[in-house]
CSV table of C-alpha atoms and ligand atoms in Angstrom, one decimal:
chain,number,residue,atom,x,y,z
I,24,UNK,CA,31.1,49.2,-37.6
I,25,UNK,CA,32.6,49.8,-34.5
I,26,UNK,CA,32.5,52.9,-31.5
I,27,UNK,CA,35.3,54.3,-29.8
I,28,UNK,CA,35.2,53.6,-25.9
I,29,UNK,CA,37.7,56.4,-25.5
I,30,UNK,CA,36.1,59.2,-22.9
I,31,UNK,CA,33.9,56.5,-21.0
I,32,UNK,CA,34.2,55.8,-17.5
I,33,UNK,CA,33.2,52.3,-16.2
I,34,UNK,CA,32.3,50.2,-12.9
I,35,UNK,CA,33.7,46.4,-13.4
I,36,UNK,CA,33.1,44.4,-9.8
I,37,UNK,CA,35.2,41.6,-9.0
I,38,UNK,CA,38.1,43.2,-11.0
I,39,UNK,CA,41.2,42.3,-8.9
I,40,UNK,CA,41.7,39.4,-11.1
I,41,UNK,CA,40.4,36.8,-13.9
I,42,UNK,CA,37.7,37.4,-16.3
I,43,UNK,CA,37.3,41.4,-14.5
I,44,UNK,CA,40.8,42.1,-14.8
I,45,UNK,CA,41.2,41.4,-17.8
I,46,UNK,CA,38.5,43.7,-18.7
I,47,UNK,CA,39.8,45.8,-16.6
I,48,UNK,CA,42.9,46.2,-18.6
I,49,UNK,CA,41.3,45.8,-22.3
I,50,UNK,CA,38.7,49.0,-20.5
I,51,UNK,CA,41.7,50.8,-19.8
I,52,UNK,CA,43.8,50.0,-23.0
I,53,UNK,CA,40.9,51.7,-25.0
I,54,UNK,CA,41.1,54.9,-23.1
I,55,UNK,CA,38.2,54.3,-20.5
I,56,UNK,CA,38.2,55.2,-16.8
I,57,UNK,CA,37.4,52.4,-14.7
I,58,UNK,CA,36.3,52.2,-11.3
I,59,UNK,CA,37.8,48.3,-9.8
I,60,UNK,CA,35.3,46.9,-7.1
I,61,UNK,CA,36.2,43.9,-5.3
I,62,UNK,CA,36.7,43.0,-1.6
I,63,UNK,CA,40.7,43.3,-2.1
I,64,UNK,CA,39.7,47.1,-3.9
I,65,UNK,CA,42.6,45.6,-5.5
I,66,UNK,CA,43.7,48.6,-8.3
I,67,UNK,CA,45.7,46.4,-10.5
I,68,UNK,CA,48.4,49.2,-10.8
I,69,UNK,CA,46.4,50.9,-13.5
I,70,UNK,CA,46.6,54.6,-13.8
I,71,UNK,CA,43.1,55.6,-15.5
I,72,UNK,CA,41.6,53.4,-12.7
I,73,UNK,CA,40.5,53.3,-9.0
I,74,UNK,CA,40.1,50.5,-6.6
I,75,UNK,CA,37.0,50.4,-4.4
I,76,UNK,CA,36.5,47.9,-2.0
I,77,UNK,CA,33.3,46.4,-1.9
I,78,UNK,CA,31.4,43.4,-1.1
I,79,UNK,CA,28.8,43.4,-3.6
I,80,UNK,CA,26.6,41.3,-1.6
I,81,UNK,CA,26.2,44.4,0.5
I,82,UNK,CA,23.9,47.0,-1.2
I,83,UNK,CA,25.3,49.9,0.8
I,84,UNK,CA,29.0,49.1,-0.2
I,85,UNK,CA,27.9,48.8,-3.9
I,86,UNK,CA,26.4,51.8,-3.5
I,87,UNK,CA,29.5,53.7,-2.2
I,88,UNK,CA,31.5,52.1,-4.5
I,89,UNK,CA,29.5,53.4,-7.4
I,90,UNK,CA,29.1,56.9,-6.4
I,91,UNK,CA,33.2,57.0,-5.3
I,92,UNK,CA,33.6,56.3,-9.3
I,93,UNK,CA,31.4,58.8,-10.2
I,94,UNK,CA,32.7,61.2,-7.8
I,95,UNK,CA,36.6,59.9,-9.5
I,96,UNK,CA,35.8,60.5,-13.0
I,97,UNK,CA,32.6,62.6,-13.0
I,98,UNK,CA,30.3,60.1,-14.9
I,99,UNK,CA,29.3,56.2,-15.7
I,100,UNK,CA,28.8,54.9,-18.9
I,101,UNK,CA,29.2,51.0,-18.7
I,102,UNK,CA,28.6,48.5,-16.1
I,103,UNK,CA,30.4,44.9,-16.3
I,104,UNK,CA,28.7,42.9,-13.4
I,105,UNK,CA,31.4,40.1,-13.1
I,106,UNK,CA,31.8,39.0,-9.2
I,107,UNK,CA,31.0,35.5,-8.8
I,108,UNK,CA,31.6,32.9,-6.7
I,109,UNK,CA,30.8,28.4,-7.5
I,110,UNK,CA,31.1,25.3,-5.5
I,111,UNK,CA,30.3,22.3,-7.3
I,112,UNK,CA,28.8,18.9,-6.3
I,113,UNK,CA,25.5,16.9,-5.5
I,114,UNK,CA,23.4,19.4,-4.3
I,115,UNK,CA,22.2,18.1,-0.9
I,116,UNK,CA,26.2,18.3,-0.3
I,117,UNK,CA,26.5,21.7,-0.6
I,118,UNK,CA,26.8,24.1,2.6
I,119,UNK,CA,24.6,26.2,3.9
I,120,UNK,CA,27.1,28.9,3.4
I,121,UNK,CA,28.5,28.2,0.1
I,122,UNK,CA,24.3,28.1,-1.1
I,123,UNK,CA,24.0,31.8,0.3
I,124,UNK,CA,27.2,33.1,-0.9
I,125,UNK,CA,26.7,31.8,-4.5
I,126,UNK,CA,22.6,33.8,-4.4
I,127,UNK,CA,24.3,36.4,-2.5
I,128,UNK,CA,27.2,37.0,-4.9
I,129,UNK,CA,26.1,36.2,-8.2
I,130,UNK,CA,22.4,37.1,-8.1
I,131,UNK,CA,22.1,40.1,-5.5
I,132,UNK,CA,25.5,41.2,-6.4
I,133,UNK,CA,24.4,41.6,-10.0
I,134,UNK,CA,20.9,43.4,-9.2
I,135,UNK,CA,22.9,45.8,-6.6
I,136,UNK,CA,25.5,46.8,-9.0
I,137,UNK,CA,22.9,47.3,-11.7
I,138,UNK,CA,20.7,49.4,-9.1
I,139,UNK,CA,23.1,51.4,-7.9
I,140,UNK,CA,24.3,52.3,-11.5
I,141,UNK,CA,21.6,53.0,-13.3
I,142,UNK,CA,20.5,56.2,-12.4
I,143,UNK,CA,24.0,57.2,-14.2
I,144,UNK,CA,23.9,55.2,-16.9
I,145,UNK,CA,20.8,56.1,-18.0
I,146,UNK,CA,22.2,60.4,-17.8
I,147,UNK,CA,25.0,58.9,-20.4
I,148,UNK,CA,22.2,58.0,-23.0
I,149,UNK,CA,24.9,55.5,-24.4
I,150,UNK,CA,25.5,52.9,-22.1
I,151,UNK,CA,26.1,48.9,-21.8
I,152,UNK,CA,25.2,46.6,-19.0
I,153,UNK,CA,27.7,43.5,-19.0
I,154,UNK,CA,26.5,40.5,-17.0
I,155,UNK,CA,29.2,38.0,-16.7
I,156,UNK,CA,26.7,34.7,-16.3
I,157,UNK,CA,27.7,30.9,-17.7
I,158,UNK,CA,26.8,28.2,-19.8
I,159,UNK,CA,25.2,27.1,-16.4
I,160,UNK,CA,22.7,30.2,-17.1
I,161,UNK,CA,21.5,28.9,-20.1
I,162,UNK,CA,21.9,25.0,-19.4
I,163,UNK,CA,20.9,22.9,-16.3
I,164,UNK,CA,24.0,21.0,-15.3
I,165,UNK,CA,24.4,18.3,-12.9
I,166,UNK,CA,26.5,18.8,-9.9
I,167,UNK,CA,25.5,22.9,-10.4
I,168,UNK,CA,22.3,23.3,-9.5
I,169,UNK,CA,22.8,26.4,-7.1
I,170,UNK,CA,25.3,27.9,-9.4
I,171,UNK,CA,23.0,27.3,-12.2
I,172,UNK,CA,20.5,28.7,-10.3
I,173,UNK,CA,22.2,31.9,-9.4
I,174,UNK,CA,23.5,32.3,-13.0
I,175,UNK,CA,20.0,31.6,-14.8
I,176,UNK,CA,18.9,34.4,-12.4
I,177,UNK,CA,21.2,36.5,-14.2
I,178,UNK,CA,20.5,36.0,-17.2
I,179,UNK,CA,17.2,36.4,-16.3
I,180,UNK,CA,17.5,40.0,-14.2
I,181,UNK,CA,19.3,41.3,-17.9
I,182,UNK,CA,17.2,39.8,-20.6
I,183,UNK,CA,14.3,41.3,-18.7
I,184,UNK,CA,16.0,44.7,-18.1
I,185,UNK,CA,16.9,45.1,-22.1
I,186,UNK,CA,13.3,45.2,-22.1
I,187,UNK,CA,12.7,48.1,-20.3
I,188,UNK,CA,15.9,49.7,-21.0
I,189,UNK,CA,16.9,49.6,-25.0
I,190,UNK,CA,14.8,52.9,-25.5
I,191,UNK,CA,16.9,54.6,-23.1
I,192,UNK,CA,19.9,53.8,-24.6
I,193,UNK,CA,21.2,51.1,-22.2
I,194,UNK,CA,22.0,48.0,-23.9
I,195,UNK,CA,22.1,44.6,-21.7
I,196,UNK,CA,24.4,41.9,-22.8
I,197,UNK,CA,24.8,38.6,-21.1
I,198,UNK,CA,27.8,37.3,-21.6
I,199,UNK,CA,28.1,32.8,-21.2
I,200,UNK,CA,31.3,31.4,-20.9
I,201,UNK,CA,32.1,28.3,-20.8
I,202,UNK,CA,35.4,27.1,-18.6
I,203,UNK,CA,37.9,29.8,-18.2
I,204,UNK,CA,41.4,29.1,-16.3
I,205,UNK,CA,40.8,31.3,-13.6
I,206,UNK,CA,41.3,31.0,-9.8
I,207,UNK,CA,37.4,30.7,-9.8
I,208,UNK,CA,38.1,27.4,-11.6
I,209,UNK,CA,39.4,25.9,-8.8
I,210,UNK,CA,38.1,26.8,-6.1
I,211,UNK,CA,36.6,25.2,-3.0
I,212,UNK,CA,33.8,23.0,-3.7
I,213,UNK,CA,35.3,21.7,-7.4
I,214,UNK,CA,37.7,19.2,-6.8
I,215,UNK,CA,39.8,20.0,-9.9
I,216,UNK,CA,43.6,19.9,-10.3
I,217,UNK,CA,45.4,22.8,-12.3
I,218,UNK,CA,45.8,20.5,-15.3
I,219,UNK,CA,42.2,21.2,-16.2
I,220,UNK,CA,43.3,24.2,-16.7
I,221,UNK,CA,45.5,23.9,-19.7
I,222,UNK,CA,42.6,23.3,-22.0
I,223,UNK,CA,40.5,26.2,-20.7
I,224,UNK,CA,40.1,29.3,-22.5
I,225,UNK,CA,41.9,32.3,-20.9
I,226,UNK,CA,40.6,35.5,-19.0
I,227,UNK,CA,41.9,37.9,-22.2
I,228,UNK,CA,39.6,35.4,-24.6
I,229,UNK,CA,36.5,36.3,-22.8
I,230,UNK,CA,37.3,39.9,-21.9
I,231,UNK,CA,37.8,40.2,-26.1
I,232,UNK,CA,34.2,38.9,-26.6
I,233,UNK,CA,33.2,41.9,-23.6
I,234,UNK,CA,35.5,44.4,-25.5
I,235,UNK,CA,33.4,43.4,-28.6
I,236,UNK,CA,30.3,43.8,-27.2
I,237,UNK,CA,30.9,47.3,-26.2
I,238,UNK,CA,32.6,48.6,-29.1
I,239,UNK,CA,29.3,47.6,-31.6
I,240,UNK,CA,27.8,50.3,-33.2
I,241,UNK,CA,25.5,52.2,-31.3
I,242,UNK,CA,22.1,50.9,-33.7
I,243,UNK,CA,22.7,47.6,-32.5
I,244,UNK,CA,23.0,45.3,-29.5
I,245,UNK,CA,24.2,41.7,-28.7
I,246,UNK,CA,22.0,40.2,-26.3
I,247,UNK,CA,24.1,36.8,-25.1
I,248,UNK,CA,27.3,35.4,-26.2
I,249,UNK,CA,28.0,31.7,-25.3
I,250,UNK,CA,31.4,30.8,-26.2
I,251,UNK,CA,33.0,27.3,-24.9
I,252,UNK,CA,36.7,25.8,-25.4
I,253,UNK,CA,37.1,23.1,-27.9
I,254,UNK,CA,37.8,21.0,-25.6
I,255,UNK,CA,34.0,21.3,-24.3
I,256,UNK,CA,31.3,19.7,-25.9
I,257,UNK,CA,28.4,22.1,-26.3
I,258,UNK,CA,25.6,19.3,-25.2
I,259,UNK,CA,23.1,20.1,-27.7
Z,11,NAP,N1,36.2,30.7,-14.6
Z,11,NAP,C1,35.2,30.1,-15.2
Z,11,NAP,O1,35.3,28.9,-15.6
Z,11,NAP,C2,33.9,30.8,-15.5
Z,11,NAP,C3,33.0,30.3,-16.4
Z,11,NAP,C4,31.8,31.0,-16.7
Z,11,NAP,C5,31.5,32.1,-15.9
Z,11,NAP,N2,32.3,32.6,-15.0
Z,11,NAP,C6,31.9,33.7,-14.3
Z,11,NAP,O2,32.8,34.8,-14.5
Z,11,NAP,C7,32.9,35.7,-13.4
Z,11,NAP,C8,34.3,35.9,-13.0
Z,11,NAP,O3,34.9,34.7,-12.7
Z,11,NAP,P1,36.5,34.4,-12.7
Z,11,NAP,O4,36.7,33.1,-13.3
Z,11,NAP,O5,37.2,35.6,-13.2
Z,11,NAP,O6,36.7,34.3,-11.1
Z,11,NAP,P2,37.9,34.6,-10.1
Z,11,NAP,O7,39.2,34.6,-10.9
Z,11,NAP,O8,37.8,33.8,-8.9
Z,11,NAP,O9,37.7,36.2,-9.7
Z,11,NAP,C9,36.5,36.5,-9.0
Z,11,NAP,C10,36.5,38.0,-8.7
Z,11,NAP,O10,35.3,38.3,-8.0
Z,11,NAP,C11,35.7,39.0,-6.8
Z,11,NAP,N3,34.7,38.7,-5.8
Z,11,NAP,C12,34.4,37.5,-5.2
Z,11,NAP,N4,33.5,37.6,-4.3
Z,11,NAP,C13,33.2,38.9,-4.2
Z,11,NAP,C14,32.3,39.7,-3.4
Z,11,NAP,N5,31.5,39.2,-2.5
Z,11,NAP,N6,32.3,41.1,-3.6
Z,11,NAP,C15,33.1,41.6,-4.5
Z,11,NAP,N7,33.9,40.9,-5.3
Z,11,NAP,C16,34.0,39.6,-5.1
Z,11,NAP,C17,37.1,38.5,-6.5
Z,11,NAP,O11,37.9,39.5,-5.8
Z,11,NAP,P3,38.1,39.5,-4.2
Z,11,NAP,O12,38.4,38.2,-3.8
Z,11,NAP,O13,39.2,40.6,-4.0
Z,11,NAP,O14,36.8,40.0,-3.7
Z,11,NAP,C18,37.7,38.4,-7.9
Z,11,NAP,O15,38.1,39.7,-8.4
Z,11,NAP,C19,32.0,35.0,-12.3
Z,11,NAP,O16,30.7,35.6,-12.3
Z,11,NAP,C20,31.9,33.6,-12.8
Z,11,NAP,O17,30.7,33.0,-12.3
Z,11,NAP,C21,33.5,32.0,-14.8
């Protein structure tokens, strides 16, 4: 069985493109209000939606950004905590500043989005936490180690928060993708040439797998989803 998202309001960060656009769009397609945080405040052009600007390794932008989409569209029901950032290689290679940004971003941006949202989440009594973590959360890859790091945190922070939050009607999802053709793909640090890209899977087939999350019935709740192109091996 499957709910209606229709009525909801949400708060996706790093939503001016990829994997949070694209939720974004499938939020807005289904009738939910959506508040768009990334540096850019980027609105995507949607009309059910805002665009906040916020660095989400800043804990006082989160928190404006949160309360402007409350104060938009009067409530929150889901949170998709997507901003991330990855630089790839042997690990005593990486810079100082790409090591901060990626704990910064993907770690402390995740527990300020959550903390900033949950006081209204848990007023809805039906809400979803979305992390948007990796394979590299659940497996230790070479050449990843501070990604993996920062992602395993993740998936850490929202295993351990479906603990304390299922009986208030929060559900906590993490959701592990493997390679997705996004800009984040090749970025700085990876070394990769957009042919890689070609047998990625796409920003819409992850933001599906987010869309199906949500929409479960309300007695149930998925707590990871690893999903990987064919043309990855799963390693084990
Ligand atoms: N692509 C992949 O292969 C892949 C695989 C597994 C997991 N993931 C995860 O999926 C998530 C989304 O990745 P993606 O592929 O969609 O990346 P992307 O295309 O590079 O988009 C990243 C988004 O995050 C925003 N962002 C970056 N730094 C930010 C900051 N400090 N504060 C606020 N927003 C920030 C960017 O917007 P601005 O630049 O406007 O701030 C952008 O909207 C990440 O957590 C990533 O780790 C990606």
């Amino acid at each position: 069985m499957s709910t209606t998202l229709a009525g909801k309001v949400a708060f996706v960060t790093g939503a001016s493109r990829g994997i949070g656009a694209a939720v974004a769009r499938s939020l807005v397609a289904e009738g939910v209000k959506v508040g768009l945080a990334s540096r850019s405040g980027d609105d995507l052009g949607l009309e059910s939606a805002i665009g906040v600007p916020c660095d989400v390794s800043d804990p006082a932008q989160v928190d404006a950004a949160v309360a402007a989409t409350v104060e938009r569209f009067g409530r929150l029901d889901i949170l998709v905590a997507n901003a991330g950032v990855g630089a790839y290689g042997p690990f005593l290679d990486l810079s100082p500043a790409h090591l901060e940004e990626m704990i910064d971003v993907n770690l402390k941006g995740t527990i300020y989005a959550v903390r900033a949202a949950l006081p209204h989440l848990l007023r809805s009594g039906e809400a979803d936490i979305v992390t948007l973590a990796s394979e590299a959360g659940r497996r230790g890859l070479p050449g990843e180690a501070v990604y993996c790091a920062s992602k395993f945190g993740q998936v850490g922070f929202t295993r351990a928060l479906d603990g304390e939050l299922r009986e208030h009607g929060v559900r906590c999802t993490n959701v592990c993708p493997g390679g997705v053709a996004t800009d984040f793909a090749l970025d700085e640090g990876r070394g990769r040439s957009r042919e890689v890209l070609s047998g990625m899977m796409t920003a819409e087939d992850v933001a599906e797998v987010v869309m199906f999350t949500l929409t479960r019935s309300r007695n149930h709740r998925i707590l990871e989803t690893a999903l990987r192109p064919m043309s990855e091996a799963s390693w084990g």
